[in-house]
PDB file of C-alpha atoms in Angstrom:
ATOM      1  CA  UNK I   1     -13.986  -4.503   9.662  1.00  0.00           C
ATOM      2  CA  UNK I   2     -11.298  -6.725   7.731  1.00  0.00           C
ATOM      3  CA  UNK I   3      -7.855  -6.519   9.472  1.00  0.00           C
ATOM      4  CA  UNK I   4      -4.435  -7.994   8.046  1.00  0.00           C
ATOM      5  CA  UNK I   5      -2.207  -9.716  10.661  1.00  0.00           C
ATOM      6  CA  UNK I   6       2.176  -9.725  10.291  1.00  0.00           C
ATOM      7  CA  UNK I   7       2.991 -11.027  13.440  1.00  0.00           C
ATOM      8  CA  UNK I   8       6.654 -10.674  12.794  1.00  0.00           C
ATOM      9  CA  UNK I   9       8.646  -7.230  13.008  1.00  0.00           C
ATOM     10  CA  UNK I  10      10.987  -8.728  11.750  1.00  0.00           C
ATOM     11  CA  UNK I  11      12.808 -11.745   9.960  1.00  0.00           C
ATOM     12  CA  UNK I  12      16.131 -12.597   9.467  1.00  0.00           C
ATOM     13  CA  UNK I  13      17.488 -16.209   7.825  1.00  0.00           C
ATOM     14  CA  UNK I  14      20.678 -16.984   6.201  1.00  0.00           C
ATOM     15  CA  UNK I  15      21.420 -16.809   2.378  1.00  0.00           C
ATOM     16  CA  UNK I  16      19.855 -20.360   0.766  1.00  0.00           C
ATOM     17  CA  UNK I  17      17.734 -20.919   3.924  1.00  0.00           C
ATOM     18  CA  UNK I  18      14.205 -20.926   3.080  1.00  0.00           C
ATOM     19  CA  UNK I  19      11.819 -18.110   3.938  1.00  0.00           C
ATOM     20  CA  UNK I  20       8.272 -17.633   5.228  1.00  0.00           C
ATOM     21  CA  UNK I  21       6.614 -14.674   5.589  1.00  0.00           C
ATOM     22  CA  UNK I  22       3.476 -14.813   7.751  1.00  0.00           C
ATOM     23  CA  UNK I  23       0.618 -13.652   6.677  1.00  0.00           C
ATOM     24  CA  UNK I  24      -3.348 -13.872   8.211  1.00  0.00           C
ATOM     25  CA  UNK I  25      -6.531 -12.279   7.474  1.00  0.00           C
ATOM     26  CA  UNK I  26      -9.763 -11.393   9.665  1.00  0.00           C
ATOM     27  CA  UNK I  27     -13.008 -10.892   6.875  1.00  0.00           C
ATOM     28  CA  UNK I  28     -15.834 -13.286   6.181  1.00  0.00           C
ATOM     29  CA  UNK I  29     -16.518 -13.273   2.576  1.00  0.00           C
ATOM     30  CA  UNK I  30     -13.534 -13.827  -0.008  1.00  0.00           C
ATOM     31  CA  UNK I  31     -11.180 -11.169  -0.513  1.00  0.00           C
ATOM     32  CA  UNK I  32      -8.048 -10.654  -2.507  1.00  0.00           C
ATOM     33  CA  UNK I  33      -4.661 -11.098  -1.334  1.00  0.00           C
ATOM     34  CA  UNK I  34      -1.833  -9.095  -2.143  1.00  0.00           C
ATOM     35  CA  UNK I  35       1.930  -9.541  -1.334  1.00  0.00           C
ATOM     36  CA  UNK I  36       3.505  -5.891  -1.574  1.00  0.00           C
ATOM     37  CA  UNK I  37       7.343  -5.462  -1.275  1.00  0.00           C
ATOM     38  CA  UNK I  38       9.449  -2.315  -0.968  1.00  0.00           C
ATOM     39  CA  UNK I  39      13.258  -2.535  -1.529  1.00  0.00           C
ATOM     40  CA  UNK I  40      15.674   0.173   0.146  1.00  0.00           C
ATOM     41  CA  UNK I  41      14.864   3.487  -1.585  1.00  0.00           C
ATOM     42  CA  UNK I  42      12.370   2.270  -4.183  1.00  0.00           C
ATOM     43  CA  UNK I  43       8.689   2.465  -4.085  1.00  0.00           C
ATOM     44  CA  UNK I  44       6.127  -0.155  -2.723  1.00  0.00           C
ATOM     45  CA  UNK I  45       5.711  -2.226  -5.605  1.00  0.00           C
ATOM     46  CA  UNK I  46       3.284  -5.499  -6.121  1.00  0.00           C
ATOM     47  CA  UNK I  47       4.941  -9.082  -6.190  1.00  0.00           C
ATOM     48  CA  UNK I  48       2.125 -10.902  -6.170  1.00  0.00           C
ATOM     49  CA  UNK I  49      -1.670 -11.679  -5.927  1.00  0.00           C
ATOM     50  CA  UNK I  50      -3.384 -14.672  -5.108  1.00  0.00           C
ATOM     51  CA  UNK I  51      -5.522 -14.917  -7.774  1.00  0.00           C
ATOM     52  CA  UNK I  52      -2.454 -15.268 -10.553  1.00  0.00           C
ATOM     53  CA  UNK I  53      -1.319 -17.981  -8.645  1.00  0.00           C
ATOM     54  CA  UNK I  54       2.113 -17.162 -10.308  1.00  0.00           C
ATOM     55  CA  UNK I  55       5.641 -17.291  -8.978  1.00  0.00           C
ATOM     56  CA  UNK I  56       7.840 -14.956  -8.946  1.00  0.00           C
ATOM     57  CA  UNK I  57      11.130 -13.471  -7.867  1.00  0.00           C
ATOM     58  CA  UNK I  58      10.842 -17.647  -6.374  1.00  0.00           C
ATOM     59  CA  UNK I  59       8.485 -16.547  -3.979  1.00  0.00           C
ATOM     60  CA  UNK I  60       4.920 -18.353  -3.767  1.00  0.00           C
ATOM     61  CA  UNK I  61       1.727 -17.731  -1.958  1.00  0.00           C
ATOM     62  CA  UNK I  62      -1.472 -19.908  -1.081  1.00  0.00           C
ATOM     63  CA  UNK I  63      -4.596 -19.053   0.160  1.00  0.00           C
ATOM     64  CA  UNK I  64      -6.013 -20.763   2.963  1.00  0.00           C
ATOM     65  CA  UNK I  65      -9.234 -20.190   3.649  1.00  0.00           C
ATOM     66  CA  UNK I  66      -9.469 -22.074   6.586  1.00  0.00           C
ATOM     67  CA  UNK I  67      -7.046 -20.846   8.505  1.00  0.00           C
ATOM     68  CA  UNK I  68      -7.280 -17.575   6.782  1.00  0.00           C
ATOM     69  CA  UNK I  69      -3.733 -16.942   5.982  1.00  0.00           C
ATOM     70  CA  UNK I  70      -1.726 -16.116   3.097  1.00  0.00           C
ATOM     71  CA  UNK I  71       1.864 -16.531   4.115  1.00  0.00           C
ATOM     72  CA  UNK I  72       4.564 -16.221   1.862  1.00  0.00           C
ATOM     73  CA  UNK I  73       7.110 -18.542   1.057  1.00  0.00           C
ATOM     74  CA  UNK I  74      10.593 -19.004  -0.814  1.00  0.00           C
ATOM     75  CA  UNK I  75      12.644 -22.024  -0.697  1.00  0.00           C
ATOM     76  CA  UNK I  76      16.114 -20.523  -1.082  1.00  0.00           C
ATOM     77  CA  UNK I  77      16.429 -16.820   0.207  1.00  0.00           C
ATOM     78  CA  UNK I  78      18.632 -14.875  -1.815  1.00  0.00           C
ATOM     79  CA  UNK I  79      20.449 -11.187  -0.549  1.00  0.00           C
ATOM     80  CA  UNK I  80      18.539  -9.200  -2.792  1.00  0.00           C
ATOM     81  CA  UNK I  81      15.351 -10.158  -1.067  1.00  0.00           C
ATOM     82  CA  UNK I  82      15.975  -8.253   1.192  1.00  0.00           C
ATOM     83  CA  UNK I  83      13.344  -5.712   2.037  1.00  0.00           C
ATOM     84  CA  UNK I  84       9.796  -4.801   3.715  1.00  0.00           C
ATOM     85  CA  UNK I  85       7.221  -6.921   2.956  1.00  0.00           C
ATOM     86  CA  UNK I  86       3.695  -6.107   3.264  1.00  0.00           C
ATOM     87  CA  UNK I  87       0.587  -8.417   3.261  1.00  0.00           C
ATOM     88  CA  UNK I  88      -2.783  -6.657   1.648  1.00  0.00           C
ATOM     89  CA  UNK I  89      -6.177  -7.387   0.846  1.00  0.00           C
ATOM     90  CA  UNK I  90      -8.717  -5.861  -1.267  1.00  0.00           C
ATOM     91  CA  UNK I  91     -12.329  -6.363  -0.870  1.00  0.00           C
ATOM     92  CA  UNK I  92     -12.997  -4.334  -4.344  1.00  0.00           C
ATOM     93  CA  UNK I  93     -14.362  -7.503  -5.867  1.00  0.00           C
ATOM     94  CA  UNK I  94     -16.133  -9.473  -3.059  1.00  0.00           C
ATOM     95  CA  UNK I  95     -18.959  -6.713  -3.338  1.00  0.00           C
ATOM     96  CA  UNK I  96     -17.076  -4.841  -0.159  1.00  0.00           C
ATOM     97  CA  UNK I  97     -17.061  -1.857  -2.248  1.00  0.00           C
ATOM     98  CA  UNK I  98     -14.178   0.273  -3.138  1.00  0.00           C
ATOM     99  CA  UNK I  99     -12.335   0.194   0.427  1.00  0.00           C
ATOM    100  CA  UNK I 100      -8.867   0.441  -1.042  1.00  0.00           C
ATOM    101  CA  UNK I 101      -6.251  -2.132   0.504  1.00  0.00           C
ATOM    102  CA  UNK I 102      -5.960  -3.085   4.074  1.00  0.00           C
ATOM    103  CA  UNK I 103      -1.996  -3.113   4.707  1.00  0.00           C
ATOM    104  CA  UNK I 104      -0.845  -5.416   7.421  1.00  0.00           C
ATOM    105  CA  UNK I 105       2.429  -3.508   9.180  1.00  0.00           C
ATOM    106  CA  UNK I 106       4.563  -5.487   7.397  1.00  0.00           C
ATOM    107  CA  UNK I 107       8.237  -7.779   8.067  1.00  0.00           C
ATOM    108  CA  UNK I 108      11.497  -6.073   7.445  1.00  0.00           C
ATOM    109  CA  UNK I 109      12.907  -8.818   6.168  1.00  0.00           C
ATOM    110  CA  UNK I 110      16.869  -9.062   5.748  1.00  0.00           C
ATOM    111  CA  UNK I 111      19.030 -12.356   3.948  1.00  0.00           C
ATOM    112  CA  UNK I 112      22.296 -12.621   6.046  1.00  0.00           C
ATOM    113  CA  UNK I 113      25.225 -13.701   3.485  1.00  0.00           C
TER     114      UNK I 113
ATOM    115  CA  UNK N   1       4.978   4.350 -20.010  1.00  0.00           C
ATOM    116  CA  UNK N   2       5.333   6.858 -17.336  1.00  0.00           C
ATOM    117  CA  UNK N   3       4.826   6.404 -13.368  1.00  0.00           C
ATOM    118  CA  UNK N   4       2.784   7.322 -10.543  1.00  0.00           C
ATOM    119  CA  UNK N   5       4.754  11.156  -9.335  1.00  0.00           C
ATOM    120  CA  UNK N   6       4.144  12.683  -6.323  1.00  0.00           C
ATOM    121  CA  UNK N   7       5.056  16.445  -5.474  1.00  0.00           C
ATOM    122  CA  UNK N   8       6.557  17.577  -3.159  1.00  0.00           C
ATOM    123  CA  UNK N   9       8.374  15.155  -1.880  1.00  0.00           C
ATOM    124  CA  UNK N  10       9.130  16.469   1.401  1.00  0.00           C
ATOM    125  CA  UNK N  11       7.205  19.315   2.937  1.00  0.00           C
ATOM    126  CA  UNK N  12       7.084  20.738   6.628  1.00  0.00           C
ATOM    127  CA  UNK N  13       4.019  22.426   7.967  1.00  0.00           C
ATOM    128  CA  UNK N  14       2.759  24.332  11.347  1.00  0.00           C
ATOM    129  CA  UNK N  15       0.414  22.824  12.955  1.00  0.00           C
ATOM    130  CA  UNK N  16      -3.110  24.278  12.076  1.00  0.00           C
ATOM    131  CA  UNK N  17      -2.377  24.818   8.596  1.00  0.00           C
ATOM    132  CA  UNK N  18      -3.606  23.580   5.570  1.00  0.00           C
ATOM    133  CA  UNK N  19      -1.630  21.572   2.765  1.00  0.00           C
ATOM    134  CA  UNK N  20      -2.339  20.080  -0.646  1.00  0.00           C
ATOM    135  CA  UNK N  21      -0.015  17.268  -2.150  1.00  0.00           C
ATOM    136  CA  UNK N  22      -0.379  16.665  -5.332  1.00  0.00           C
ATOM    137  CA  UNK N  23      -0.506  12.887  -7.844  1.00  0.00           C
ATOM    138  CA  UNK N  24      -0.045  11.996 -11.457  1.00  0.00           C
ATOM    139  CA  UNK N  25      -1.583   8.826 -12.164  1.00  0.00           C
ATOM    140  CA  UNK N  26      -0.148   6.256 -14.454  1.00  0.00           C
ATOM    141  CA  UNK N  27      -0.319   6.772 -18.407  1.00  0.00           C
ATOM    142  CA  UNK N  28      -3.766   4.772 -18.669  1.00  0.00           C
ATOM    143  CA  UNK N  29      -5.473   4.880 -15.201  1.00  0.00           C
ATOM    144  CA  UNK N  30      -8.551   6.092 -14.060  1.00  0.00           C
ATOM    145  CA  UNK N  31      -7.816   5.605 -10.575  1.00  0.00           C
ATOM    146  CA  UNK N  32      -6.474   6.830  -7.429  1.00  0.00           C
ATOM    147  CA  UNK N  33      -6.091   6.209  -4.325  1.00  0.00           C
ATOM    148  CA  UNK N  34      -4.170   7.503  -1.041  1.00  0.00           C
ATOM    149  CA  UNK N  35      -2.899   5.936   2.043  1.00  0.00           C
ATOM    150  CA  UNK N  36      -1.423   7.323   5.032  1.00  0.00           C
ATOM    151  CA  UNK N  37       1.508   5.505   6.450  1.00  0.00           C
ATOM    152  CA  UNK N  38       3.211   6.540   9.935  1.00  0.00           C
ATOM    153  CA  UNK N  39       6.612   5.456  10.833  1.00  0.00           C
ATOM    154  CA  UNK N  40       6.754   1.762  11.304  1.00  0.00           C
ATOM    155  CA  UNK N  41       2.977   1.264  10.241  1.00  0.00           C
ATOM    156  CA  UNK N  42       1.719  -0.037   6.921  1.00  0.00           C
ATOM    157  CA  UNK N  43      -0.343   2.265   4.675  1.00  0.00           C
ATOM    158  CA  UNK N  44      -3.866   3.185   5.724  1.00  0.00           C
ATOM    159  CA  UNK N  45      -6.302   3.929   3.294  1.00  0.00           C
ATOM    160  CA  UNK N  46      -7.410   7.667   2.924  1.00  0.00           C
ATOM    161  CA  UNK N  47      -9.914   7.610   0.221  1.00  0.00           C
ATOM    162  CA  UNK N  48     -10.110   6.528  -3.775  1.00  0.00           C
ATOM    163  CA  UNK N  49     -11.630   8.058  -7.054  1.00  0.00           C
ATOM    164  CA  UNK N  50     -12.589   7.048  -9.596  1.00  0.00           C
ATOM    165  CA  UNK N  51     -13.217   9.134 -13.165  1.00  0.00           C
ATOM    166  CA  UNK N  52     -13.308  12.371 -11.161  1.00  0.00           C
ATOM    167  CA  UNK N  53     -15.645  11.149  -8.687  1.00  0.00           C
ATOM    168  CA  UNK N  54     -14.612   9.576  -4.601  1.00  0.00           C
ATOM    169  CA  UNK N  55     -15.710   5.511  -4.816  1.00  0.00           C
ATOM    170  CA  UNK N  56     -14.624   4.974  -1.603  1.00  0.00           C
ATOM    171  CA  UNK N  57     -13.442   6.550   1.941  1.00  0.00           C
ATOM    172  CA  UNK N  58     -11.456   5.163   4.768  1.00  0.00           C
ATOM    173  CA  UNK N  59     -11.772   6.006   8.735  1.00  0.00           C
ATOM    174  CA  UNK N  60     -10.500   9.788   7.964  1.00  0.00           C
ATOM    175  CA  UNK N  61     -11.964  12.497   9.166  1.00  0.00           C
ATOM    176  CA  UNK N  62     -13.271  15.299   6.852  1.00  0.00           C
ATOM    177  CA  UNK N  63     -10.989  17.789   6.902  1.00  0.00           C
ATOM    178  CA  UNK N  64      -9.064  15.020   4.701  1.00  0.00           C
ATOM    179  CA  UNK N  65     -10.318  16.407   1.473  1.00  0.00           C
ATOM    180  CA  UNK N  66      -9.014  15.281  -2.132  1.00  0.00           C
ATOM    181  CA  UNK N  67      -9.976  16.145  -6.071  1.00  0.00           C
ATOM    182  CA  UNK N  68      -9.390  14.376  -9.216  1.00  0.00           C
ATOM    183  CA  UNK N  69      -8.836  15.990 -12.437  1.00  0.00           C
ATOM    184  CA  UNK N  70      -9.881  15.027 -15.913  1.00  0.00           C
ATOM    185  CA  UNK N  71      -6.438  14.337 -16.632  1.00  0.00           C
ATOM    186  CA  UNK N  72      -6.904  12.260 -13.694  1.00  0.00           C
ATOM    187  CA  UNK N  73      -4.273  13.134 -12.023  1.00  0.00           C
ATOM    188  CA  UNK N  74      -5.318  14.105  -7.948  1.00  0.00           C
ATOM    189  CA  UNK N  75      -5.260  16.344  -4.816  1.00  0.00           C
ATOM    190  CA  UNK N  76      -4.762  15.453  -1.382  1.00  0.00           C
ATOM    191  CA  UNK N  77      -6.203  18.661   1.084  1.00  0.00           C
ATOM    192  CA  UNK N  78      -5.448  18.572   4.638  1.00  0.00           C
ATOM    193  CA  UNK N  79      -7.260  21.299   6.535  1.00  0.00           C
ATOM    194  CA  UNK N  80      -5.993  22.370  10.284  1.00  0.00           C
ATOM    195  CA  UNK N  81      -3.443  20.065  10.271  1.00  0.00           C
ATOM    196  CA  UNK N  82      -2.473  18.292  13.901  1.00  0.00           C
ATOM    197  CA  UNK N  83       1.225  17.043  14.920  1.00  0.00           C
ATOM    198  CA  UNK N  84      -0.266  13.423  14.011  1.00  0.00           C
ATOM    199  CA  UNK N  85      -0.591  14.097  10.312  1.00  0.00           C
ATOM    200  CA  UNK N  86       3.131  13.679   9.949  1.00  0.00           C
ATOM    201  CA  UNK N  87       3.233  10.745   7.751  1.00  0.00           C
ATOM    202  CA  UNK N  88       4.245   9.169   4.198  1.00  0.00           C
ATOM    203  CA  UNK N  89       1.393   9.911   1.974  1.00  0.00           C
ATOM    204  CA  UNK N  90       1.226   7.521  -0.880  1.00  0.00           C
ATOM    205  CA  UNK N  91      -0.389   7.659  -4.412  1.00  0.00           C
ATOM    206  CA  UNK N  92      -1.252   4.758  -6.159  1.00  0.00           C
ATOM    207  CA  UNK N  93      -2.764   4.749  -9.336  1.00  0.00           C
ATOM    208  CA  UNK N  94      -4.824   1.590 -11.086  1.00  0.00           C
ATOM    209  CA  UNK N  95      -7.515   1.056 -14.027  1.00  0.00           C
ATOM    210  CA  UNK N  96     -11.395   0.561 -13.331  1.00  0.00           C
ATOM    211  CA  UNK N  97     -13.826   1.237 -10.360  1.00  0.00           C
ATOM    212  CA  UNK N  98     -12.464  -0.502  -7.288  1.00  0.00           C
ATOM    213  CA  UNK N  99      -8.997  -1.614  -9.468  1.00  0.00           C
ATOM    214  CA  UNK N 100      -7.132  -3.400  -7.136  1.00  0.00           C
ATOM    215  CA  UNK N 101      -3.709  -4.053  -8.804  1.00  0.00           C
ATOM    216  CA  UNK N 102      -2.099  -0.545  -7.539  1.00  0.00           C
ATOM    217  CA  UNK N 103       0.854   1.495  -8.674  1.00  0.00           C
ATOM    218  CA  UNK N 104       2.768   3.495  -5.937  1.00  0.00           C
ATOM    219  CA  UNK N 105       4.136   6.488  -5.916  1.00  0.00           C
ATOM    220  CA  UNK N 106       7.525   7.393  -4.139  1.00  0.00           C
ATOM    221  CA  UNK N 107       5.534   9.420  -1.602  1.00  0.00           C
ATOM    222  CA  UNK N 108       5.126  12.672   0.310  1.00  0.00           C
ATOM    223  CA  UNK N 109       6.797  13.007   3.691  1.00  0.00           C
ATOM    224  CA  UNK N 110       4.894  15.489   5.787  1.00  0.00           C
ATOM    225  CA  UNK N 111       5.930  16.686   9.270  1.00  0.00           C
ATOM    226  CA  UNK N 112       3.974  18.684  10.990  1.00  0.00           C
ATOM    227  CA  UNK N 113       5.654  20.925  13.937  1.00  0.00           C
TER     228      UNK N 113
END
């Protein structure tokens, strides 16, 4: 079965410092990765998926297959990033069938000013 | 444009008891989908459907029931409840068979005493 990896709890950097989120996948075939966020007292909302291969809020992620990760990254951390982050995947379009996402535990992430 | 709504929001049960929570999908989607999420866990997929119809089932057993309407808006049933039910139960709402781009909803919080 596919299984999403956060190995941080959590992660906390200074204002400006820049960020990484870890992120690593266990599944054979080629899923769809998800970064999910959820900001104190709001719902979990989607920031971004690896097959836009957009930016945004400043934060970027890149799948490697071959180390099976998707970590995300930001080069300047700002205070409003602060929140829970989780790492997903979908197999919905690798022919895995409608299995929903798989949620990694996700990093409570907090910016220090 | 209106959002994914959950109801209740909080509810507390006895244990061997049933409960229903109910979802309103997103103006425009045909899908839904529930997760489970215990305290300090990310979500776990429940089960999804799709145009009134379940496309999909997580590790849950049966007495983990749910219905979509033609509105498709859903029902999550949870017969005999046990003290390990208490959770977040999400809703999140998307477009097409297997959609993976999800819409949250701010939740359920059962307890179960």
């Amino acid at each position: 079965a596919q299984r999403v990896t956060q190995p941080e709890k959590l992660l906390s950097v200074f204002k400006g410092a820049p960020v990484e989120l870890k992120c690593n996948y266990s599944y054979s075939g080629s899923p769809e990765l998800f970064w999910y966020v959820q900001y104190s007292r709001q719902r979990l909302q989607l920031l971004l998926r690896h097959i836009s291969r957009e930016s945004i809020k400043g934060f970027t992620a890149d799948l490697n297959k071959g180390e099976t990760s998707f970590h995300l990254k930001k080069p300047f951390a700002q205070e409003e990033d602060s929140a829970m982050y989780y790492c997903a995947l979908s197999l919905a379009y690798s022919g895995g069938g409608a299995d929903g996402l798989t949620f990694g535990k996700g990093t409570h992430l907090i910016i220090q000013p | 444009e209106t959002g994914v709504t959950q109801s209740p929001t909080h509810l507390i049960k006895t244990r061997g008891q049933q409960v229903t929570l109910r979802c309103s999908s997103q103006s425009g989607h045909n899908t839904v989908s529930w997760y489970q999420q215990a305290l300090g866990q990310g979500p776990q997929f429940i089960f999804q459907y799709y145009r009134e119809e379940e496309n999909g089932r997580g590790n849950f057993p049966p007495r983990f029931s749910g219905l979509q309407f033609p509105n498709y808006s859903s029902e999550l049933n949870v017969n005999a409840l046990e003290l390990d039910d208490s959770a977040l139960y999400l809703c999140a709402s998307s477009t097409g068979r297997g959609g993976t781009e999800a819409f949250f909803g701010q939740g359920t919080r059962l307890t179960v005493v």
